[in-house]
Tab-separated table of C-alpha atoms and ligand atoms in Angstrom:
chain	number	residue	atom	x	y	z
A	1	UNK	CA	-21.846	-4.499	10.483
A	2	UNK	CA	-21.716	-0.800	11.199
A	3	UNK	CA	-18.417	0.696	12.174
A	4	UNK	CA	-17.845	4.363	12.929
A	5	UNK	CA	-14.987	5.711	10.856
A	6	UNK	CA	-13.123	8.738	12.051
A	7	UNK	CA	-12.212	10.751	9.007
A	8	UNK	CA	-12.444	14.225	10.463
A	9	UNK	CA	-9.433	15.510	12.308
A	10	UNK	CA	-9.765	15.492	16.073
A	11	UNK	CA	-8.746	18.728	17.783
A	12	UNK	CA	-5.412	18.324	19.576
A	13	UNK	CA	-5.894	18.522	23.321
A	14	UNK	CA	-2.712	20.411	24.005
A	15	UNK	CA	-0.435	21.906	21.415
A	16	UNK	CA	2.810	19.985	20.964
A	17	UNK	CA	5.898	22.076	21.764
A	18	UNK	CA	7.655	23.672	18.783
A	19	UNK	CA	10.558	21.579	17.564
A	20	UNK	CA	13.105	22.211	14.848
A	21	UNK	CA	11.683	19.313	12.835
A	22	UNK	CA	8.478	21.355	12.489
A	23	UNK	CA	10.351	24.346	11.068
A	24	UNK	CA	12.283	25.037	7.916
A	25	UNK	CA	15.694	26.663	8.035
A	26	UNK	CA	14.249	30.189	8.060
A	27	UNK	CA	11.835	29.222	10.843
A	28	UNK	CA	14.733	27.864	12.907
A	29	UNK	CA	16.711	31.031	12.307
A	30	UNK	CA	13.894	33.245	13.473
A	31	UNK	CA	13.270	31.088	16.569
A	32	UNK	CA	16.970	31.474	17.367
A	33	UNK	CA	16.915	35.225	16.875
A	34	UNK	CA	14.040	35.420	19.372
A	35	UNK	CA	16.357	34.038	22.041
A	36	UNK	CA	19.249	36.244	20.945
A	37	UNK	CA	21.176	33.526	19.081
A	38	UNK	CA	22.911	34.028	15.743
A	39	UNK	CA	21.260	32.575	12.632
A	40	UNK	CA	24.212	30.316	11.792
A	41	UNK	CA	23.339	28.130	14.778
A	42	UNK	CA	20.307	26.873	12.847
A	43	UNK	CA	22.565	24.944	10.495
A	44	UNK	CA	24.657	23.647	13.385
A	45	UNK	CA	21.551	22.389	15.135
A	46	UNK	CA	20.131	20.816	12.015
A	47	UNK	CA	23.411	19.078	11.270
A	48	UNK	CA	23.506	17.669	14.780
A	49	UNK	CA	19.874	16.621	14.822
A	50	UNK	CA	19.284	15.316	11.310
A	51	UNK	CA	22.853	14.231	10.525
A	52	UNK	CA	24.214	12.973	13.837
A	53	UNK	CA	20.875	12.143	15.453
A	54	UNK	CA	21.622	14.141	18.572
A	55	UNK	CA	18.310	15.251	20.041
A	56	UNK	CA	19.579	16.884	23.221
A	57	UNK	CA	21.112	20.352	22.921
A	58	UNK	CA	23.086	19.912	26.141
A	59	UNK	CA	25.175	17.277	24.317
A	60	UNK	CA	26.023	19.561	21.409
A	61	UNK	CA	29.593	20.539	22.080
A	62	UNK	CA	29.708	22.904	19.126
A	63	UNK	CA	27.233	25.181	20.930
A	64	UNK	CA	28.430	27.531	23.680
A	65	UNK	CA	27.882	25.699	26.977
A	66	UNK	CA	25.948	28.599	28.504
A	67	UNK	CA	23.452	28.743	25.634
A	68	UNK	CA	22.742	25.033	25.235
A	69	UNK	CA	19.846	24.874	27.642
A	70	UNK	CA	18.050	27.917	26.220
A	71	UNK	CA	18.525	26.688	22.665
A	72	UNK	CA	17.272	23.246	23.659
A	73	UNK	CA	14.134	24.684	25.255
A	74	UNK	CA	13.391	26.772	22.176
A	75	UNK	CA	14.060	24.223	19.451
A	76	UNK	CA	14.677	20.742	20.814
A	77	UNK	CA	12.052	20.015	23.459
A	78	UNK	CA	11.766	16.314	24.306
A	79	UNK	CA	8.891	15.001	22.188
A	80	UNK	CA	9.230	11.285	22.875
A	81	UNK	CA	9.656	9.881	26.333
A	82	UNK	CA	10.663	6.211	26.234
A	83	UNK	CA	8.370	4.326	28.596
A	84	UNK	CA	9.644	0.994	27.333
A	85	UNK	CA	12.595	-0.081	25.263
A	86	UNK	CA	12.622	-3.850	24.780
A	87	UNK	CA	14.644	-6.055	22.526
A	88	UNK	CA	14.377	-9.591	21.242
A	89	UNK	CA	15.662	-11.720	18.354
A	90	UNK	CA	19.098	-11.575	19.950
A	91	UNK	CA	18.989	-7.794	20.101
A	92	UNK	CA	18.233	-7.446	16.392
A	93	UNK	CA	14.689	-6.191	17.081
A	94	UNK	CA	14.162	-3.247	19.403
A	95	UNK	CA	10.724	-1.986	20.290
A	96	UNK	CA	10.038	1.385	21.822
A	97	UNK	CA	6.871	2.732	23.389
A	98	UNK	CA	6.924	6.506	23.529
A	99	UNK	CA	4.823	8.784	25.695
A	100	UNK	CA	4.027	12.075	23.967
A	101	UNK	CA	3.685	15.443	25.714
A	102	UNK	CA	-0.042	14.926	26.291
A	103	UNK	CA	0.297	11.356	27.548
A	104	UNK	CA	-0.615	9.662	24.248
A	105	UNK	CA	1.368	6.451	23.586
A	106	UNK	CA	2.861	5.416	20.259
A	107	UNK	CA	5.416	2.836	19.238
A	108	UNK	CA	8.358	2.361	16.923
A	109	UNK	CA	10.199	-0.861	16.096
A	110	UNK	CA	13.772	-1.220	14.843
A	111	UNK	CA	14.660	-4.358	12.886
A	112	UNK	CA	18.274	-5.039	11.970
A	113	UNK	CA	19.026	-7.329	9.026
A	114	UNK	CA	22.376	-8.204	7.444
A	115	UNK	CA	21.832	-5.704	4.631
A	116	UNK	CA	19.633	-3.046	6.185
A	117	UNK	CA	18.239	-1.497	9.331
A	118	UNK	CA	14.525	-0.760	9.177
A	119	UNK	CA	12.439	1.388	11.504
A	120	UNK	CA	8.693	0.881	11.639
A	121	UNK	CA	7.161	4.164	12.785
A	122	UNK	CA	3.741	5.468	13.814
A	123	UNK	CA	1.845	8.274	12.117
A	124	UNK	CA	-1.051	8.644	14.561
A	125	UNK	CA	-1.790	7.850	18.191
A	126	UNK	CA	-4.444	5.188	17.705
A	127	UNK	CA	-6.242	4.809	14.392
A	128	UNK	CA	-9.696	5.573	13.088
A	129	UNK	CA	-9.810	2.919	10.374
A	130	UNK	CA	-11.316	0.219	12.615
A	131	UNK	CA	-9.895	-2.846	10.819
A	132	UNK	CA	-11.230	-5.619	13.075
A	133	UNK	CA	-8.044	-7.763	13.071
A	134	UNK	CA	-5.720	-4.903	14.032
A	135	UNK	CA	-4.994	-4.091	17.674
A	136	UNK	CA	-4.616	-0.356	17.032
A	137	UNK	CA	-7.932	-0.249	15.207
A	138	UNK	CA	-9.814	-1.388	18.300
A	139	UNK	CA	-9.053	1.717	20.361
A	140	UNK	CA	-10.040	4.370	17.826
A	141	UNK	CA	-8.091	7.483	16.979
A	142	UNK	CA	-6.536	9.577	19.729
A	143	UNK	CA	-4.857	12.156	17.509
A	144	UNK	CA	-2.613	12.827	14.562
A	145	UNK	CA	1.094	13.031	15.279
A	146	UNK	CA	2.840	16.265	14.376
A	147	UNK	CA	5.501	16.252	11.683
A	148	UNK	CA	8.190	16.521	14.347
A	149	UNK	CA	6.713	13.633	16.337
A	150	UNK	CA	6.961	11.464	13.222
A	151	UNK	CA	10.458	12.616	12.253
A	152	UNK	CA	11.694	12.343	15.832
A	153	UNK	CA	10.832	8.623	15.824
A	154	UNK	CA	13.087	8.224	12.782
A	155	UNK	CA	15.896	10.190	14.417
A	156	UNK	CA	15.498	8.317	17.724
A	157	UNK	CA	15.550	4.962	15.913
A	158	UNK	CA	18.708	5.969	14.029
A	159	UNK	CA	20.314	6.927	17.323
A	160	UNK	CA	19.276	3.725	19.096
A	161	UNK	CA	20.406	1.571	16.146
A	162	UNK	CA	23.837	3.226	16.214
A	163	UNK	CA	24.152	3.062	20.002
A	164	UNK	CA	23.337	-0.641	19.974
A	165	UNK	CA	25.763	-1.439	17.182
A	166	UNK	CA	22.938	-2.494	14.830
A	167	UNK	CA	24.218	-0.319	12.006
A	168	UNK	CA	23.042	2.713	10.133
A	169	UNK	CA	19.300	3.202	9.791
A	170	UNK	CA	18.492	2.714	6.105
A	171	UNK	CA	14.776	1.939	5.695
A	172	UNK	CA	11.536	3.373	7.089
A	173	UNK	CA	8.120	1.721	6.977
A	174	UNK	CA	4.971	3.555	8.042
A	175	UNK	CA	3.490	0.418	9.530
A	176	UNK	CA	3.339	1.331	13.179
A	177	UNK	CA	0.224	2.830	14.696
A	178	UNK	CA	-2.150	4.874	12.603
A	179	UNK	CA	-3.224	5.440	9.028
A	180	UNK	CA	-0.484	7.636	7.556
A	181	UNK	CA	-2.657	8.934	4.718
A	182	UNK	CA	-5.286	10.166	7.200
A	183	UNK	CA	-2.575	12.474	8.551
A	184	UNK	CA	-1.580	13.631	5.078
A	185	UNK	CA	-0.296	17.219	5.616
A	186	UNK	CA	2.014	16.107	8.444
A	187	UNK	CA	3.030	12.935	6.575
A	188	UNK	CA	3.879	14.929	3.469
A	189	UNK	CA	6.223	17.208	5.417
A	190	UNK	CA	7.694	14.265	7.318
A	191	UNK	CA	8.447	12.421	4.052
A	192	UNK	CA	10.254	15.507	2.744
A	193	UNK	CA	12.289	15.806	5.944
A	194	UNK	CA	13.128	12.103	6.065
A	195	UNK	CA	14.367	12.117	2.462
A	196	UNK	CA	16.024	15.555	2.171
A	197	UNK	CA	19.813	15.571	2.482
A	198	UNK	CA	21.430	16.666	5.747
A	199	UNK	CA	21.158	19.400	7.107
A	200	UNK	CA	17.676	19.886	5.655
A	201	UNK	CA	16.572	16.386	6.587
A	202	UNK	CA	17.631	12.912	7.646
A	203	UNK	CA	18.933	12.059	4.177
A	204	UNK	CA	17.391	8.621	3.685
A	205	UNK	CA	16.679	7.400	0.166
A	206	UNK	CA	13.013	7.829	-0.811
A	207	UNK	CA	13.242	4.345	-2.322
A	208	UNK	CA	13.830	3.017	1.163
A	209	UNK	CA	10.672	4.559	2.617
A	210	UNK	CA	7.370	2.662	2.524
A	211	UNK	CA	3.995	4.280	3.158
A	212	UNK	CA	1.351	1.698	4.014
A	213	UNK	CA	-2.316	2.627	3.628
A	214	UNK	CA	-5.786	1.150	3.891
A	215	UNK	CA	-6.413	2.832	0.539
A	216	UNK	CA	-7.493	6.446	0.980
A	217	UNK	CA	-7.759	7.147	-2.729
A	218	UNK	CA	-7.598	10.987	-2.697
A	219	UNK	CA	-4.433	10.842	-0.591
A	220	UNK	CA	-2.854	8.162	-2.781
A	221	UNK	CA	-3.385	10.624	-5.620
A	222	UNK	CA	-1.755	13.399	-3.577
A	223	UNK	CA	1.231	11.154	-2.896
A	224	UNK	CA	1.412	10.410	-6.613
A	225	UNK	CA	1.546	14.134	-7.335
A	226	UNK	CA	4.527	14.493	-4.978
A	227	UNK	CA	6.589	12.441	-7.436
A	228	UNK	CA	8.638	11.179	-4.532
A	229	UNK	CA	9.696	7.604	-5.289
A	230	UNK	CA	8.662	6.089	-1.973
A	231	UNK	CA	7.160	2.597	-1.938
A	232	UNK	CA	3.384	2.521	-1.700
A	233	UNK	CA	1.961	-0.420	0.230
A	234	UNK	CA	-1.768	-1.055	-0.013
A	235	UNK	CA	-3.389	-3.105	2.748
A	236	UNK	CA	-5.761	-5.061	0.552
A	237	UNK	CA	-6.443	-8.193	2.650
A	238	UNK	CA	-9.280	-9.283	0.338
A	239	UNK	CA	-9.705	-9.213	-3.457
A	240	UNK	CA	-13.508	-8.861	-3.282
A	241	UNK	CA	-15.538	-5.944	-1.947
A	242	UNK	CA	-17.841	-8.119	0.123
A	243	UNK	CA	-15.069	-9.369	2.405
A	244	UNK	CA	-12.950	-6.228	2.198
A	245	UNK	CA	-15.899	-4.145	3.414
A	246	UNK	CA	-15.594	-6.129	6.627
A	247	UNK	CA	-11.804	-6.445	6.981
A	248	UNK	CA	-10.944	-2.895	5.904
A	249	UNK	CA	-14.115	-0.905	6.591
A	250	UNK	CA	-12.992	2.161	4.599
A	251	UNK	CA	-13.620	-0.102	1.587
A	252	UNK	CA	-17.272	0.896	1.876
A	253	UNK	CA	-16.117	4.299	0.635
A	254	UNK	CA	-13.320	3.372	-1.803
A	255	UNK	CA	-13.775	-0.032	-3.405
A	256	UNK	CA	-11.082	-2.531	-4.394
A	257	UNK	CA	-11.191	-1.408	-8.041
A	258	UNK	CA	-10.797	2.284	-7.145
A	259	UNK	CA	-7.939	1.611	-4.731
A	260	UNK	CA	-6.091	-0.539	-7.247
A	261	UNK	CA	-6.667	2.014	-10.038
A	262	UNK	CA	-5.029	4.671	-7.836
A	263	UNK	CA	-2.190	2.234	-7.040
A	264	UNK	CA	-1.525	1.516	-10.733
A	265	UNK	CA	-1.417	5.241	-11.475
A	266	UNK	CA	1.086	5.581	-8.647
A	267	UNK	CA	3.212	2.813	-10.144
A	268	UNK	CA	3.072	4.402	-13.566
A	269	UNK	CA	4.141	7.851	-12.388
A	270	UNK	CA	6.824	6.745	-9.930
A	271	UNK	CA	7.907	3.523	-11.685
A	272	UNK	CA	7.817	1.975	-8.241
A	273	UNK	CA	6.460	-1.501	-7.654
A	274	UNK	CA	3.404	-1.328	-5.399
A	275	UNK	CA	3.356	-3.667	-2.449
A	276	UNK	CA	0.021	-5.393	-1.818
A	277	UNK	CA	-0.325	-6.348	1.835
A	278	UNK	CA	-2.463	-9.367	2.600
A	279	UNK	CA	-2.847	-10.676	6.161
A	280	UNK	CA	-3.506	-14.416	5.980
A	281	UNK	CA	-6.524	-15.082	8.204
A	282	UNK	CA	-7.566	-18.696	8.664
A	283	UNK	CA	-10.821	-19.566	6.857
A	284	UNK	CA	-11.550	-15.873	6.305
A	285	UNK	CA	-9.524	-14.677	3.310
A	286	UNK	CA	-7.187	-17.599	2.567
A	287	UNK	CA	-9.321	-19.689	0.164
A	288	UNK	CA	-7.741	-20.847	-3.127
A	289	UNK	CA	-10.407	-18.975	-5.129
A	290	UNK	CA	-9.428	-15.731	-3.420
A	291	UNK	CA	-5.783	-16.365	-4.360
A	292	UNK	CA	-6.894	-16.840	-7.976
A	293	UNK	CA	-9.039	-13.705	-7.917
A	294	UNK	CA	-6.172	-11.715	-6.416
A	295	UNK	CA	-3.854	-13.129	-9.079
A	296	UNK	CA	-6.253	-11.958	-11.800
A	297	UNK	CA	-6.410	-8.448	-10.344
A	298	UNK	CA	-2.633	-8.135	-10.099
A	299	UNK	CA	-1.302	-10.082	-13.096
A	300	UNK	CA	0.737	-7.903	-15.407
A	301	UNK	CA	0.826	-4.996	-12.957
A	302	UNK	CA	3.869	-3.435	-11.325
A	303	UNK	CA	3.035	-5.058	-8.012
A	304	UNK	CA	4.118	-7.693	-5.600
A	305	UNK	CA	2.216	-9.382	-2.810
A	306	UNK	CA	3.417	-9.424	0.743
A	307	UNK	CA	1.547	-12.047	2.735
A	308	UNK	CA	1.494	-11.341	6.460
A	309	UNK	CA	0.773	-14.276	8.771
A	310	UNK	CA	-1.969	-12.850	10.995
A	311	UNK	CA	-0.921	-11.969	14.501
A	312	UNK	CA	-3.973	-12.769	16.517
A	313	UNK	CA	-4.818	-9.813	18.727
A	314	UNK	CA	-5.903	-10.534	22.301
A	315	UNK	CA	-9.567	-11.529	22.381
A	316	UNK	CA	-9.824	-11.830	18.594
A	317	UNK	CA	-11.779	-14.674	17.029
A	318	UNK	CA	-9.306	-14.891	14.164
A	319	UNK	CA	-6.154	-16.889	13.732
A	320	UNK	CA	-3.310	-17.179	11.231
A	321	UNK	CA	-3.730	-19.492	8.241
A	322	UNK	CA	-2.082	-22.916	8.458
A	323	UNK	CA	1.280	-23.040	6.673
A	324	UNK	CA	-0.024	-25.462	4.016
A	325	UNK	CA	-2.886	-23.104	3.155
A	326	UNK	CA	-0.447	-20.218	3.010
A	327	UNK	CA	1.863	-22.217	0.717
A	328	UNK	CA	-1.021	-22.983	-1.674
A	329	UNK	CA	-2.008	-19.298	-1.709
A	330	UNK	CA	1.580	-18.377	-2.611
A	331	UNK	CA	1.727	-21.070	-5.284
A	332	UNK	CA	-1.438	-19.823	-6.995
A	333	UNK	CA	-0.319	-16.203	-6.971
A	334	UNK	CA	3.064	-17.117	-8.418
A	335	UNK	CA	1.397	-19.298	-11.029
A	336	UNK	CA	-0.548	-16.195	-12.067
A	337	UNK	CA	2.788	-14.424	-12.511
A	338	UNK	CA	2.524	-12.287	-9.383
A	339	UNK	CA	5.734	-11.990	-7.330
A	340	UNK	CA	4.819	-13.044	-3.803
A	341	UNK	CA	6.689	-13.159	-0.532
A	342	UNK	CA	5.683	-14.135	2.983
A	343	UNK	CA	6.692	-11.528	5.490
A	344	UNK	CA	9.269	-12.542	8.002
A	345	UNK	CA	8.006	-12.166	11.522
A	346	UNK	CA	10.042	-10.434	14.132
A	347	UNK	CA	9.509	-9.965	17.824
A	348	UNK	CA	7.676	-13.102	18.828
A	349	UNK	CA	8.633	-12.751	22.498
A	350	UNK	CA	7.573	-9.162	22.987
A	351	UNK	CA	4.646	-7.347	21.471
A	352	UNK	CA	5.540	-4.874	18.798
A	353	UNK	CA	3.839	-3.268	15.873
A	354	UNK	CA	0.118	-3.149	15.133
A	355	UNK	CA	-0.584	-1.408	18.443
A	356	UNK	CA	-0.181	-4.296	20.826
A	357	UNK	CA	2.881	-2.997	22.596
A	358	UNK	CA	1.397	0.420	23.357
A	359	UNK	CA	-1.856	-1.286	24.312
A	360	UNK	CA	-0.105	-3.484	26.849
A	361	UNK	CA	1.524	-0.441	28.460
A	362	UNK	CA	-1.789	1.398	28.541
A	363	UNK	CA	-3.605	-1.525	30.138
A	364	UNK	CA	-0.968	-1.730	32.831
A	365	UNK	CA	-1.480	1.914	33.799
A	366	UNK	CA	1.757	3.734	34.505
A	367	UNK	CA	3.559	0.668	35.816
A	368	UNK	CA	6.627	0.035	33.723
A	369	UNK	CA	7.076	-3.410	35.252
A	370	UNK	CA	4.016	-4.663	33.385
A	371	UNK	CA	4.443	-7.838	31.365
A	372	UNK	CA	3.307	-7.505	27.779
A	373	UNK	CA	0.554	-9.776	26.551
A	374	UNK	CA	1.983	-13.059	25.311
A	375	UNK	CA	1.586	-14.085	21.715
A	376	UNK	CA	3.957	-11.812	19.912
A	377	UNK	CA	3.426	-9.669	16.923
A	378	UNK	CA	4.535	-9.438	13.383
A	379	UNK	CA	6.978	-6.690	12.853
A	380	UNK	CA	7.471	-6.261	9.272
A	381	UNK	CA	9.867	-5.153	6.702
A	382	UNK	CA	7.959	-4.609	3.522
A	383	UNK	CA	10.367	-2.310	1.738
A	384	UNK	CA	12.521	-4.296	-0.555
B	1	SAH	N1	-2.856	1.955	8.495
B	1	SAH	C1	-1.819	1.451	7.651
B	1	SAH	C2	-0.575	1.013	8.408
B	1	SAH	C3	-0.905	0.025	9.468
B	1	SAH	S1	-0.055	-1.389	9.923
B	1	SAH	C4	-2.342	0.300	6.841
B	1	SAH	O1	-3.398	-0.227	7.173
B	1	SAH	O2	-1.721	-0.073	5.862
B	1	SAH	C5	0.723	-2.165	8.619
B	1	SAH	C6	0.121	-3.485	8.145
B	1	SAH	O3	-0.092	-4.409	9.206
B	1	SAH	C7	-1.218	-3.277	7.468
B	1	SAH	O4	-1.227	-4.010	6.287
B	1	SAH	C8	-2.171	-3.870	8.474
B	1	SAH	O5	-3.375	-4.260	7.879
B	1	SAH	C9	-1.358	-5.010	9.037
B	1	SAH	N2	-1.863	-5.538	10.304
B	1	SAH	C10	-2.526	-4.894	11.276
B	1	SAH	N3	-2.835	-5.724	12.281
B	1	SAH	C11	-2.349	-6.931	11.931
B	1	SAH	C12	-2.350	-8.211	12.564
B	1	SAH	N4	-2.925	-8.384	13.743
B	1	SAH	N5	-1.746	-9.216	11.917
B	1	SAH	C13	-1.165	-9.039	10.732
B	1	SAH	N6	-1.129	-7.865	10.094
B	1	SAH	C14	-1.716	-6.823	10.681
């Protein structure tokens, strides 16, 4: 099978407007001085945006009323336009499809649990990794998101969670659209902003942030060098190169052994348990011998396995593994001493992560009355 992989960066079609989440404090101060505003407003704005999750300058009552609009235009342009905001699971799951300034669509999902509120965010519009079971992978890469477009999803999710009484946003998983590591420079800045204390950032604990990757080894090494204790999740999906070459085509460049070697180095430096993602696909990767092989690869490592029941994408030939097969897979991994959990699925009534929600909006043109494809999606909370 030959699959074109997009590793080079596509040129952005139109430059995203400047936003305070793209600038450091000094950058904010100089943008303010250009519109004749005192430097101290930078801190006010950053407190409001990062700390109180206010994204609209006209609502910032600590700014002079006459200046709010000008300040908003200069530093808080609207980056994300909600084209859909749906909820399910009794309101505990909220899914947003955002339209970006150039028309690109991305999605975020909020999942409220008794002990945490998790946002699943996108790092790219589309994805170039071409994993055949993933809805996003089918459409190719549109473009990288800017740092501010990533951070603004986090801030918007925090705001929505608070407005809906779901609680305080505590966890972030980069499991929406895109391959976060393929957008490394923007991801790196976004991780800093998400984890820096207010007013320099959103102030979330690095331990509550999960970066999920197909296994871009050079970027895993860059993340390791950051020494930021975020959780690394590796989308393995097969323990052997033959099958992984097909399920995660970038495996033709970085093999299972190389990816896991980079993951173990990450675990050693950060002391963080690596999460191994494994989508259970009926009769494809769910055989007992593959569970045993996976167990051998992971035994004794600082790792745990997160099995994801496959969400069949529309038109896909693949299905989720039967529960009994899944249970046997879990049993064998645990017998090998590998901590294993099966991911809870959220959002069965409305499409969510993995690109299906944005895809259903795109297919329906600009009509917001479009019904999403039935079948549901797994929205996931891997950070534990
Ligand atoms: N590009 C990153 C983040 C993508 S989505 C990565 O690959 O890790 C997060 C997880 O959902 C990945 O493990 C991905 O392989 C998985 N996934 C994608 N489509 C899926 C589907 N249809 N069913 C189950 N899991 C899926």
